[in-house]
Tab-separated table of C-alpha atoms in Angstrom:
chain	number	residue	atom	x	y	z
S	1	UNK	CA	-65.374	-63.210	-63.764
S	2	UNK	CA	-68.283	-60.705	-64.400
S	3	UNK	CA	-67.373	-57.666	-61.843
S	4	UNK	CA	-70.681	-56.710	-60.074
S	5	UNK	CA	-71.676	-53.082	-59.338
S	6	UNK	CA	-71.859	-53.934	-55.207
S	7	UNK	CA	-68.652	-55.483	-55.315
S	8	UNK	CA	-66.714	-52.758	-56.904
S	9	UNK	CA	-68.549	-50.516	-54.516
S	10	UNK	CA	-67.607	-52.285	-51.260
S	11	UNK	CA	-64.220	-53.227	-51.871
S	12	UNK	CA	-63.588	-50.179	-50.974
S	13	UNK	CA	-64.475	-50.739	-47.605
S	14	UNK	CA	-62.564	-53.225	-46.206
S	15	UNK	CA	-60.497	-55.294	-48.778
S	16	UNK	CA	-58.964	-51.956	-50.438
S	17	UNK	CA	-59.724	-49.138	-48.021
S	18	UNK	CA	-57.683	-46.617	-49.109
S	19	UNK	CA	-54.964	-45.280	-47.116
S	20	UNK	CA	-54.739	-48.295	-45.064
S	21	UNK	CA	-54.173	-51.078	-47.992
S	22	UNK	CA	-53.004	-49.374	-50.550
S	23	UNK	CA	-50.729	-46.981	-48.541
S	24	UNK	CA	-51.369	-43.925	-51.377
S	25	UNK	CA	-52.380	-40.595	-50.570
S	26	UNK	CA	-50.885	-40.003	-47.307
S	27	UNK	CA	-50.665	-36.561	-47.086
S	28	UNK	CA	-53.985	-35.807	-46.464
S	29	UNK	CA	-54.349	-38.253	-44.129
S	30	UNK	CA	-51.816	-37.152	-41.493
S	31	UNK	CA	-51.915	-33.566	-42.590
S	32	UNK	CA	-55.910	-32.912	-41.861
S	33	UNK	CA	-57.118	-35.445	-39.436
S	34	UNK	CA	-56.435	-33.085	-36.038
S	35	UNK	CA	-60.158	-32.946	-36.052
S	36	UNK	CA	-62.968	-35.452	-37.054
S	37	UNK	CA	-64.390	-32.586	-39.346
S	38	UNK	CA	-61.667	-31.862	-40.853
S	39	UNK	CA	-61.190	-35.218	-41.771
S	40	UNK	CA	-64.582	-35.832	-42.993
S	41	UNK	CA	-64.502	-32.803	-45.713
S	42	UNK	CA	-61.684	-33.598	-47.085
S	43	UNK	CA	-62.983	-36.810	-47.526
S	44	UNK	CA	-65.776	-35.590	-48.901
S	45	UNK	CA	-63.793	-33.417	-51.318
S	46	UNK	CA	-61.744	-35.942	-52.641
S	47	UNK	CA	-64.673	-38.189	-53.067
S	48	UNK	CA	-66.375	-35.805	-55.201
S	49	UNK	CA	-63.246	-35.670	-57.467
S	50	UNK	CA	-62.888	-39.254	-57.799
S	51	UNK	CA	-66.516	-39.733	-58.884
S	52	UNK	CA	-65.988	-36.813	-61.251
S	53	UNK	CA	-62.979	-37.929	-62.507
S	54	UNK	CA	-63.502	-41.460	-62.681
S	55	UNK	CA	-66.842	-40.983	-64.917
S	56	UNK	CA	-64.820	-38.907	-67.087
S	57	UNK	CA	-61.659	-40.607	-67.673
S	58	UNK	CA	-64.060	-43.822	-67.998
S	59	UNK	CA	-66.243	-42.525	-70.799
S	60	UNK	CA	-62.919	-41.017	-72.736
S	61	UNK	CA	-61.027	-44.219	-72.327
S	62	UNK	CA	-61.641	-44.850	-75.874
S	63	UNK	CA	-60.333	-41.228	-77.503
S	64	UNK	CA	-57.584	-40.855	-75.014
S	65	UNK	CA	-54.446	-42.295	-76.754
S	66	UNK	CA	-52.343	-44.457	-74.374
S	67	UNK	CA	-49.369	-42.596	-74.544
S	68	UNK	CA	-50.321	-39.285	-73.000
S	69	UNK	CA	-52.887	-41.271	-70.700
S	70	UNK	CA	-51.463	-39.720	-67.940
S	71	UNK	CA	-51.120	-35.779	-68.467
S	72	UNK	CA	-55.024	-35.972	-69.866
S	73	UNK	CA	-55.652	-38.028	-66.274
S	74	UNK	CA	-53.975	-35.542	-64.542
S	75	UNK	CA	-55.351	-32.176	-66.590
S	76	UNK	CA	-59.100	-33.948	-66.400
S	77	UNK	CA	-57.999	-34.643	-62.213
S	78	UNK	CA	-56.987	-31.067	-62.055
S	79	UNK	CA	-60.204	-29.534	-63.484
S	80	UNK	CA	-62.539	-30.903	-61.094
S	81	UNK	CA	-59.685	-29.886	-58.011
S	82	UNK	CA	-60.324	-26.344	-59.292
S	83	UNK	CA	-63.933	-26.827	-59.189
S	84	UNK	CA	-63.719	-28.313	-55.731
S	85	UNK	CA	-61.749	-25.175	-54.547
S	86	UNK	CA	-64.220	-22.529	-56.204
S	87	UNK	CA	-67.310	-24.657	-55.191
S	88	UNK	CA	-65.985	-24.901	-51.235
S	89	UNK	CA	-64.447	-21.182	-51.051
S	90	UNK	CA	-68.129	-20.129	-51.830
S	91	UNK	CA	-70.070	-22.532	-49.617
S	92	UNK	CA	-67.682	-23.576	-46.514
S	93	UNK	CA	-65.136	-20.873	-46.148
S	94	UNK	CA	-64.055	-21.589	-42.644
S	95	UNK	CA	-63.443	-25.704	-43.564
S	96	UNK	CA	-61.501	-24.347	-47.168
S	97	UNK	CA	-59.301	-21.941	-44.703
S	98	UNK	CA	-58.484	-25.187	-42.725
S	99	UNK	CA	-57.625	-27.101	-45.350
S	100	UNK	CA	-55.649	-24.955	-46.847
S	101	UNK	CA	-53.117	-26.291	-49.213
S	102	UNK	CA	-54.204	-29.756	-48.899
S	103	UNK	CA	-57.501	-28.871	-51.187
S	104	UNK	CA	-55.210	-28.152	-54.439
S	105	UNK	CA	-53.256	-30.953	-53.261
S	106	UNK	CA	-56.074	-33.311	-54.524
S	107	UNK	CA	-54.351	-33.220	-57.540
S	108	UNK	CA	-51.055	-35.131	-56.703
S	109	UNK	CA	-53.360	-37.559	-54.730
S	110	UNK	CA	-52.225	-41.009	-55.796
S	111	UNK	CA	-55.253	-42.376	-54.969
S	112	UNK	CA	-57.240	-40.404	-57.636
S	113	UNK	CA	-54.817	-41.129	-60.102
S	114	UNK	CA	-54.089	-44.359	-58.949
S	115	UNK	CA	-58.178	-45.077	-59.642
S	116	UNK	CA	-58.065	-43.599	-63.065
S	117	UNK	CA	-55.049	-45.543	-64.117
S	118	UNK	CA	-56.007	-49.001	-62.779
S	119	UNK	CA	-59.958	-48.878	-63.339
S	120	UNK	CA	-61.326	-46.416	-64.892
S	121	UNK	CA	-59.281	-46.371	-67.912
S	122	UNK	CA	-60.219	-50.141	-68.434
S	123	UNK	CA	-63.904	-50.280	-67.084
S	124	UNK	CA	-67.471	-49.063	-67.877
S	125	UNK	CA	-69.490	-46.031	-66.611
S	126	UNK	CA	-71.445	-47.646	-63.986
S	127	UNK	CA	-68.234	-49.941	-62.627
S	128	UNK	CA	-66.305	-47.139	-62.514
S	129	UNK	CA	-68.926	-44.645	-60.779
S	130	UNK	CA	-69.001	-47.890	-58.413
S	131	UNK	CA	-65.751	-48.037	-57.880
S	132	UNK	CA	-64.873	-44.151	-57.504
S	133	UNK	CA	-67.724	-44.230	-54.730
S	134	UNK	CA	-66.827	-46.948	-52.801
S	135	UNK	CA	-62.817	-45.674	-52.243
S	136	UNK	CA	-63.936	-42.309	-51.758
S	137	UNK	CA	-66.567	-42.726	-49.194
S	138	UNK	CA	-64.073	-45.402	-47.684
S	139	UNK	CA	-61.375	-42.869	-47.766
S	140	UNK	CA	-63.682	-40.445	-46.166
S	141	UNK	CA	-64.758	-43.080	-43.635
S	142	UNK	CA	-60.688	-43.657	-42.751
S	143	UNK	CA	-60.030	-40.004	-42.384
S	144	UNK	CA	-63.240	-39.554	-40.265
S	145	UNK	CA	-62.086	-42.478	-37.834
S	146	UNK	CA	-58.300	-41.249	-37.580
S	147	UNK	CA	-59.524	-37.682	-36.493
S	148	UNK	CA	-62.171	-38.874	-34.224
S	149	UNK	CA	-59.372	-40.597	-32.828
S	150	UNK	CA	-56.666	-37.819	-32.823
S	151	UNK	CA	-59.360	-35.119	-31.609
S	152	UNK	CA	-60.892	-37.149	-28.483
S	153	UNK	CA	-57.219	-38.346	-27.051
S	154	UNK	CA	-56.160	-34.490	-28.098
S	155	UNK	CA	-58.769	-31.915	-27.338
S	156	UNK	CA	-60.985	-34.481	-25.263
S	157	UNK	CA	-64.169	-33.624	-27.629
S	158	UNK	CA	-65.417	-34.232	-30.664
S	159	UNK	CA	-66.748	-31.464	-33.225
S	160	UNK	CA	-69.217	-31.963	-36.342
S	161	UNK	CA	-70.001	-28.728	-38.541
S	162	UNK	CA	-69.390	-26.805	-36.047
S	163	UNK	CA	-71.266	-28.138	-33.303
S	164	UNK	CA	-69.389	-30.241	-29.937
S	165	UNK	CA	-71.039	-33.724	-30.410
S	166	UNK	CA	-69.046	-34.822	-27.400
S	167	UNK	CA	-66.748	-33.983	-24.124
S	168	UNK	CA	-64.713	-36.233	-22.522
S	169	UNK	CA	-64.725	-34.125	-19.426
S	170	UNK	CA	-68.350	-34.762	-18.584
S	171	UNK	CA	-68.175	-38.280	-18.107
S	172	UNK	CA	-64.378	-38.287	-17.048
S	173	UNK	CA	-64.069	-34.534	-14.931
S	174	UNK	CA	-60.346	-35.322	-14.277
S	175	UNK	CA	-59.425	-35.824	-18.280
S	176	UNK	CA	-56.431	-33.824	-19.261
S	177	UNK	CA	-55.845	-33.769	-23.268
S	178	UNK	CA	-52.865	-35.563	-24.706
S	179	UNK	CA	-52.042	-32.705	-26.982
S	180	UNK	CA	-49.064	-34.617	-28.476
S	181	UNK	CA	-52.087	-36.303	-30.552
S	182	UNK	CA	-53.056	-33.493	-32.132
S	183	UNK	CA	-49.563	-32.315	-32.900
S	184	UNK	CA	-47.524	-33.309	-36.095
S	185	UNK	CA	-45.753	-36.228	-34.726
S	186	UNK	CA	-48.768	-37.640	-33.425
S	187	UNK	CA	-50.701	-38.132	-36.419
S	188	UNK	CA	-47.607	-40.351	-37.405
S	189	UNK	CA	-48.203	-42.790	-34.535
S	190	UNK	CA	-51.803	-42.514	-34.555
S	191	UNK	CA	-51.728	-44.036	-38.217
S	192	UNK	CA	-48.967	-46.724	-37.585
S	193	UNK	CA	-51.050	-47.440	-34.307
S	194	UNK	CA	-54.364	-47.866	-36.298
S	195	UNK	CA	-52.763	-50.299	-39.354
S	196	UNK	CA	-51.308	-52.042	-36.527
S	197	UNK	CA	-54.983	-52.641	-35.269
S	198	UNK	CA	-56.253	-53.228	-38.859
S	199	UNK	CA	-53.569	-56.045	-39.426
S	200	UNK	CA	-54.422	-57.459	-35.907
S	201	UNK	CA	-58.212	-57.845	-36.788
S	202	UNK	CA	-57.262	-59.007	-40.436
S	203	UNK	CA	-55.440	-61.428	-39.436
S	204	UNK	CA	-58.192	-63.620	-37.447
J	1	UNK	CA	-29.968	-11.259	-44.802
J	2	UNK	CA	-30.551	-12.217	-41.518
J	3	UNK	CA	-34.068	-12.632	-42.818
J	4	UNK	CA	-32.712	-15.711	-45.258
J	5	UNK	CA	-31.154	-17.546	-42.617
J	6	UNK	CA	-34.309	-17.333	-40.414
J	7	UNK	CA	-36.386	-18.544	-43.495
J	8	UNK	CA	-33.656	-21.191	-44.123
J	9	UNK	CA	-34.154	-22.776	-40.272
J	10	UNK	CA	-37.343	-22.636	-40.626
J	11	UNK	CA	-38.132	-24.705	-43.860
J	12	UNK	CA	-35.881	-26.742	-43.189
J	13	UNK	CA	-36.322	-27.691	-39.456
J	14	UNK	CA	-39.166	-25.827	-38.040
J	15	UNK	CA	-42.020	-26.448	-40.929
J	16	UNK	CA	-39.736	-29.425	-42.463
J	17	UNK	CA	-41.828	-30.419	-45.225
J	18	UNK	CA	-42.189	-33.776	-44.584
J	19	UNK	CA	-42.497	-34.350	-41.057
J	20	UNK	CA	-44.393	-30.715	-40.074
J	21	UNK	CA	-45.741	-29.962	-43.462
J	22	UNK	CA	-47.027	-34.108	-44.429
J	23	UNK	CA	-46.082	-33.552	-47.823
J	24	UNK	CA	-44.321	-35.918	-49.592
J	25	UNK	CA	-45.601	-39.073	-47.780
J	26	UNK	CA	-45.873	-41.535	-50.434
J	27	UNK	CA	-42.469	-40.934	-51.640
J	28	UNK	CA	-40.751	-40.627	-47.980
J	29	UNK	CA	-42.606	-44.544	-47.309
J	30	UNK	CA	-41.911	-45.707	-50.514
J	31	UNK	CA	-37.982	-44.998	-51.004
J	32	UNK	CA	-36.988	-45.069	-47.285
J	33	UNK	CA	-36.423	-48.783	-47.377
J	34	UNK	CA	-32.600	-48.659	-49.206
J	35	UNK	CA	-30.438	-45.758	-48.326
J	36	UNK	CA	-29.638	-45.723	-51.938
J	37	UNK	CA	-32.844	-45.446	-53.367
J	38	UNK	CA	-33.265	-42.394	-50.691
J	39	UNK	CA	-30.155	-40.679	-51.406
J	40	UNK	CA	-31.628	-41.024	-55.032
J	41	UNK	CA	-35.030	-39.553	-54.264
J	42	UNK	CA	-33.308	-36.903	-52.429
J	43	UNK	CA	-31.109	-35.679	-55.144
J	44	UNK	CA	-34.277	-36.066	-57.774
J	45	UNK	CA	-36.358	-33.438	-55.615
J	46	UNK	CA	-33.810	-31.119	-54.578
J	47	UNK	CA	-32.967	-30.871	-58.428
J	48	UNK	CA	-36.274	-30.595	-59.334
J	49	UNK	CA	-38.396	-28.058	-56.353
J	50	UNK	CA	-35.709	-25.578	-56.847
J	51	UNK	CA	-36.482	-25.096	-60.609
J	52	UNK	CA	-40.256	-26.001	-59.956
J	53	UNK	CA	-40.537	-23.175	-57.389
J	54	UNK	CA	-38.669	-20.997	-59.476
J	55	UNK	CA	-40.697	-21.430	-62.718
J	56	UNK	CA	-44.147	-22.039	-60.708
J	57	UNK	CA	-43.469	-18.185	-58.834
J	58	UNK	CA	-43.032	-16.832	-62.793
J	59	UNK	CA	-46.133	-18.504	-64.123
J	60	UNK	CA	-48.122	-17.272	-61.288
J	61	UNK	CA	-46.823	-13.297	-60.995
J	62	UNK	CA	-45.914	-12.817	-64.637
J	63	UNK	CA	-49.126	-14.899	-66.529
J	64	UNK	CA	-51.621	-15.741	-64.142
J	65	UNK	CA	-51.949	-12.415	-61.974
J	66	UNK	CA	-51.645	-10.286	-65.336
J	67	UNK	CA	-53.982	-12.476	-66.861
J	68	UNK	CA	-56.447	-12.675	-64.407
J	69	UNK	CA	-56.677	-16.055	-64.323
J	70	UNK	CA	-55.578	-16.987	-60.496
J	71	UNK	CA	-58.233	-18.943	-60.361
J	72	UNK	CA	-56.085	-21.073	-62.898
J	73	UNK	CA	-53.417	-21.687	-60.844
J	74	UNK	CA	-53.901	-25.467	-59.974
J	75	UNK	CA	-53.766	-26.532	-63.101
J	76	UNK	CA	-51.434	-24.175	-64.703
J	77	UNK	CA	-48.694	-25.362	-61.438
J	78	UNK	CA	-49.368	-29.217	-62.140
J	79	UNK	CA	-49.060	-28.625	-66.155
J	80	UNK	CA	-45.842	-26.701	-65.292
J	81	UNK	CA	-44.237	-29.511	-62.811
J	82	UNK	CA	-45.239	-32.228	-65.434
J	83	UNK	CA	-43.534	-30.455	-68.247
J	84	UNK	CA	-40.441	-29.646	-66.049
J	85	UNK	CA	-40.159	-33.232	-64.900
J	86	UNK	CA	-40.156	-34.548	-68.742
J	87	UNK	CA	-38.357	-31.924	-69.804
J	88	UNK	CA	-35.397	-32.512	-66.992
J	89	UNK	CA	-35.519	-36.075	-67.890
J	90	UNK	CA	-35.469	-36.009	-71.621
J	91	UNK	CA	-32.210	-33.104	-70.967
J	92	UNK	CA	-30.776	-35.628	-68.541
J	93	UNK	CA	-30.628	-38.439	-70.931
J	94	UNK	CA	-29.246	-36.319	-73.591
J	95	UNK	CA	-26.164	-34.625	-72.153
J	96	UNK	CA	-25.642	-36.063	-68.087
J	97	UNK	CA	-26.377	-39.512	-68.625
J	98	UNK	CA	-24.459	-40.691	-65.228
J	99	UNK	CA	-26.694	-38.429	-63.590
J	100	UNK	CA	-29.760	-39.707	-65.257
J	101	UNK	CA	-28.503	-43.332	-64.553
J	102	UNK	CA	-28.564	-42.318	-61.009
J	103	UNK	CA	-32.257	-40.204	-61.029
J	104	UNK	CA	-33.949	-41.461	-63.771
J	105	UNK	CA	-36.032	-43.879	-62.549
J	106	UNK	CA	-37.272	-41.252	-59.683
J	107	UNK	CA	-37.695	-38.346	-62.262
J	108	UNK	CA	-41.262	-39.573	-63.422
J	109	UNK	CA	-42.496	-40.254	-59.696
J	110	UNK	CA	-42.041	-36.306	-58.922
J	111	UNK	CA	-44.829	-35.497	-60.904
J	112	UNK	CA	-46.911	-36.748	-58.382
J	113	UNK	CA	-45.057	-36.071	-55.529
J	114	UNK	CA	-47.036	-33.445	-53.778
J	115	UNK	CA	-43.729	-31.510	-51.791
J	116	UNK	CA	-42.967	-30.385	-55.273
J	117	UNK	CA	-46.221	-29.231	-55.760
J	118	UNK	CA	-46.726	-28.210	-52.403
J	119	UNK	CA	-43.768	-26.215	-52.173
J	120	UNK	CA	-44.701	-24.058	-55.096
J	121	UNK	CA	-48.127	-23.344	-53.702
J	122	UNK	CA	-46.725	-22.494	-50.392
J	123	UNK	CA	-44.243	-20.157	-51.680
J	124	UNK	CA	-47.462	-18.048	-53.827
J	125	UNK	CA	-49.742	-18.684	-50.299
J	126	UNK	CA	-47.291	-16.995	-47.856
J	127	UNK	CA	-46.578	-14.010	-50.885
J	128	UNK	CA	-42.714	-14.960	-51.102
J	129	UNK	CA	-41.000	-12.434	-52.944
J	130	UNK	CA	-39.255	-13.927	-55.992
J	131	UNK	CA	-35.734	-14.465	-53.807
J	132	UNK	CA	-37.687	-15.761	-50.907
J	133	UNK	CA	-39.365	-18.271	-53.096
J	134	UNK	CA	-35.668	-18.942	-54.754
J	135	UNK	CA	-34.201	-19.883	-50.932
J	136	UNK	CA	-37.193	-21.536	-49.528
J	137	UNK	CA	-37.823	-23.774	-52.413
J	138	UNK	CA	-34.144	-25.055	-52.005
J	139	UNK	CA	-34.713	-24.893	-48.351
J	140	UNK	CA	-37.839	-27.408	-48.199
J	141	UNK	CA	-35.961	-29.599	-50.623
J	142	UNK	CA	-33.104	-30.141	-48.323
J	143	UNK	CA	-35.335	-30.790	-45.852
J	144	UNK	CA	-37.173	-33.289	-47.469
J	145	UNK	CA	-33.761	-34.798	-48.310
J	146	UNK	CA	-32.386	-34.432	-44.995
J	147	UNK	CA	-35.660	-36.317	-43.420
J	148	UNK	CA	-35.907	-38.729	-45.870
J	149	UNK	CA	-32.061	-39.861	-45.355
J	150	UNK	CA	-32.372	-40.084	-42.007
J	151	UNK	CA	-35.488	-42.007	-41.995
J	152	UNK	CA	-33.349	-45.179	-44.405
J	153	UNK	CA	-30.958	-45.169	-42.111
J	154	UNK	CA	-33.688	-45.743	-39.134
J	155	UNK	CA	-35.363	-48.420	-41.702
J	156	UNK	CA	-32.355	-49.996	-42.467
J	157	UNK	CA	-31.784	-50.541	-38.450
J	158	UNK	CA	-35.222	-51.884	-38.013
J	159	UNK	CA	-34.881	-54.788	-40.317
J	160	UNK	CA	-32.496	-56.303	-37.741
J	161	UNK	CA	-34.716	-55.649	-34.938
J	162	UNK	CA	-37.659	-58.205	-33.927
J	163	UNK	CA	-40.730	-56.446	-34.499
J	164	UNK	CA	-44.986	-57.805	-33.565
J	165	UNK	CA	-45.953	-59.044	-36.479
J	166	UNK	CA	-48.970	-56.970	-36.825
J	167	UNK	CA	-46.768	-54.010	-36.404
J	168	UNK	CA	-44.807	-55.032	-39.151
J	169	UNK	CA	-43.752	-53.174	-42.447
J	170	UNK	CA	-45.555	-49.652	-42.841
J	171	UNK	CA	-46.982	-49.774	-39.575
J	172	UNK	CA	-43.675	-49.859	-37.542
J	173	UNK	CA	-42.110	-47.551	-40.351
J	174	UNK	CA	-45.258	-44.920	-39.201
J	175	UNK	CA	-44.448	-45.261	-35.849
J	176	UNK	CA	-40.812	-44.366	-36.163
J	177	UNK	CA	-41.887	-41.457	-38.484
J	178	UNK	CA	-43.826	-40.179	-35.623
J	179	UNK	CA	-40.375	-40.345	-33.824
J	180	UNK	CA	-38.567	-38.719	-36.068
J	181	UNK	CA	-41.084	-35.778	-35.872
J	182	UNK	CA	-40.737	-35.386	-32.394
J	183	UNK	CA	-37.055	-34.813	-32.844
J	184	UNK	CA	-37.918	-32.276	-35.880
J	185	UNK	CA	-40.588	-30.631	-33.589
J	186	UNK	CA	-38.250	-30.095	-31.090
J	187	UNK	CA	-36.645	-27.048	-33.410
J	188	UNK	CA	-40.485	-25.302	-32.969
J	189	UNK	CA	-38.691	-22.979	-30.112
J	190	UNK	CA	-36.271	-21.748	-32.502
J	191	UNK	CA	-37.695	-19.276	-34.876
């Protein structure tokens, strides 16, 4: 079966949506999703690294000797992570401070290495680009959704790039923020409940 | 001395690397299905994290800072961790085969364990001194092992329970981890 570019792109949104279907790369998923914008920012940074590393790995796939491929992939990924780190420090300093240790941690995000190993090292440039973009955007959407869910319940607001989009208190004046959701234990519970919801949808 | 005790308590309980800092969650969910694998992973992490913490601290302060290459921290640390893991694996295989048999399969996994890498970065970010970094690395690793082993025990019990179908497997594991995290959260007032 010939692999189509659109299929590789869209599989990242449902079939293989990163943190839910492939339970990989959970650390940023849990760590940064206290607000929707942090989730989206983290997702976009990861997407950038994923696309660039997929492209480079794919174009070098005939040059890299199979025995030392994993260290090579890690060096490639680390290079792009340093790039993202410096770019974010320069242009989105606030976000950079908020995401903190999780930006350098993209290096050890299993999704990025997993895609390099499982996909980009075996497929051509265009397919790898589609795969990287699809998985990356699917990851961004998941992080954004989880962030939105936690922010609405935990703080009663929804902010995007510093602008409040929504404030629950205007619709439901007696709303009490459920702060449990934005704290550490809430992250696990929220992700578990969302996964349960996805399983229910998937079963039909 | 008092400072070190505060640091140890803070790294093991209050800022538990798994449940409060969210580092190393892939092995946390991946190796906690059985008590044996959880213990193996915990030991391997204690072993590697302490060494990685020390070597990364030395690399940062004696190589990167004098050479003005601080921005290469991420690359340098990942190379340090990866080669350290490889080296430890070879060393154990050759000289302590009994330990290798126990830890062997977990060692390669540690390269991409964010707990190890994250602890190295945190040691630098919090500007810890050499002794503090040593103590903190050890305490982080103990916290990791503690949480992982407790969680493995919980998951073995969950196997006996009747769980609704959509909640099964990872989903219920995450909710359980949330409850465990709540227990660790209670230490927050201590330090």
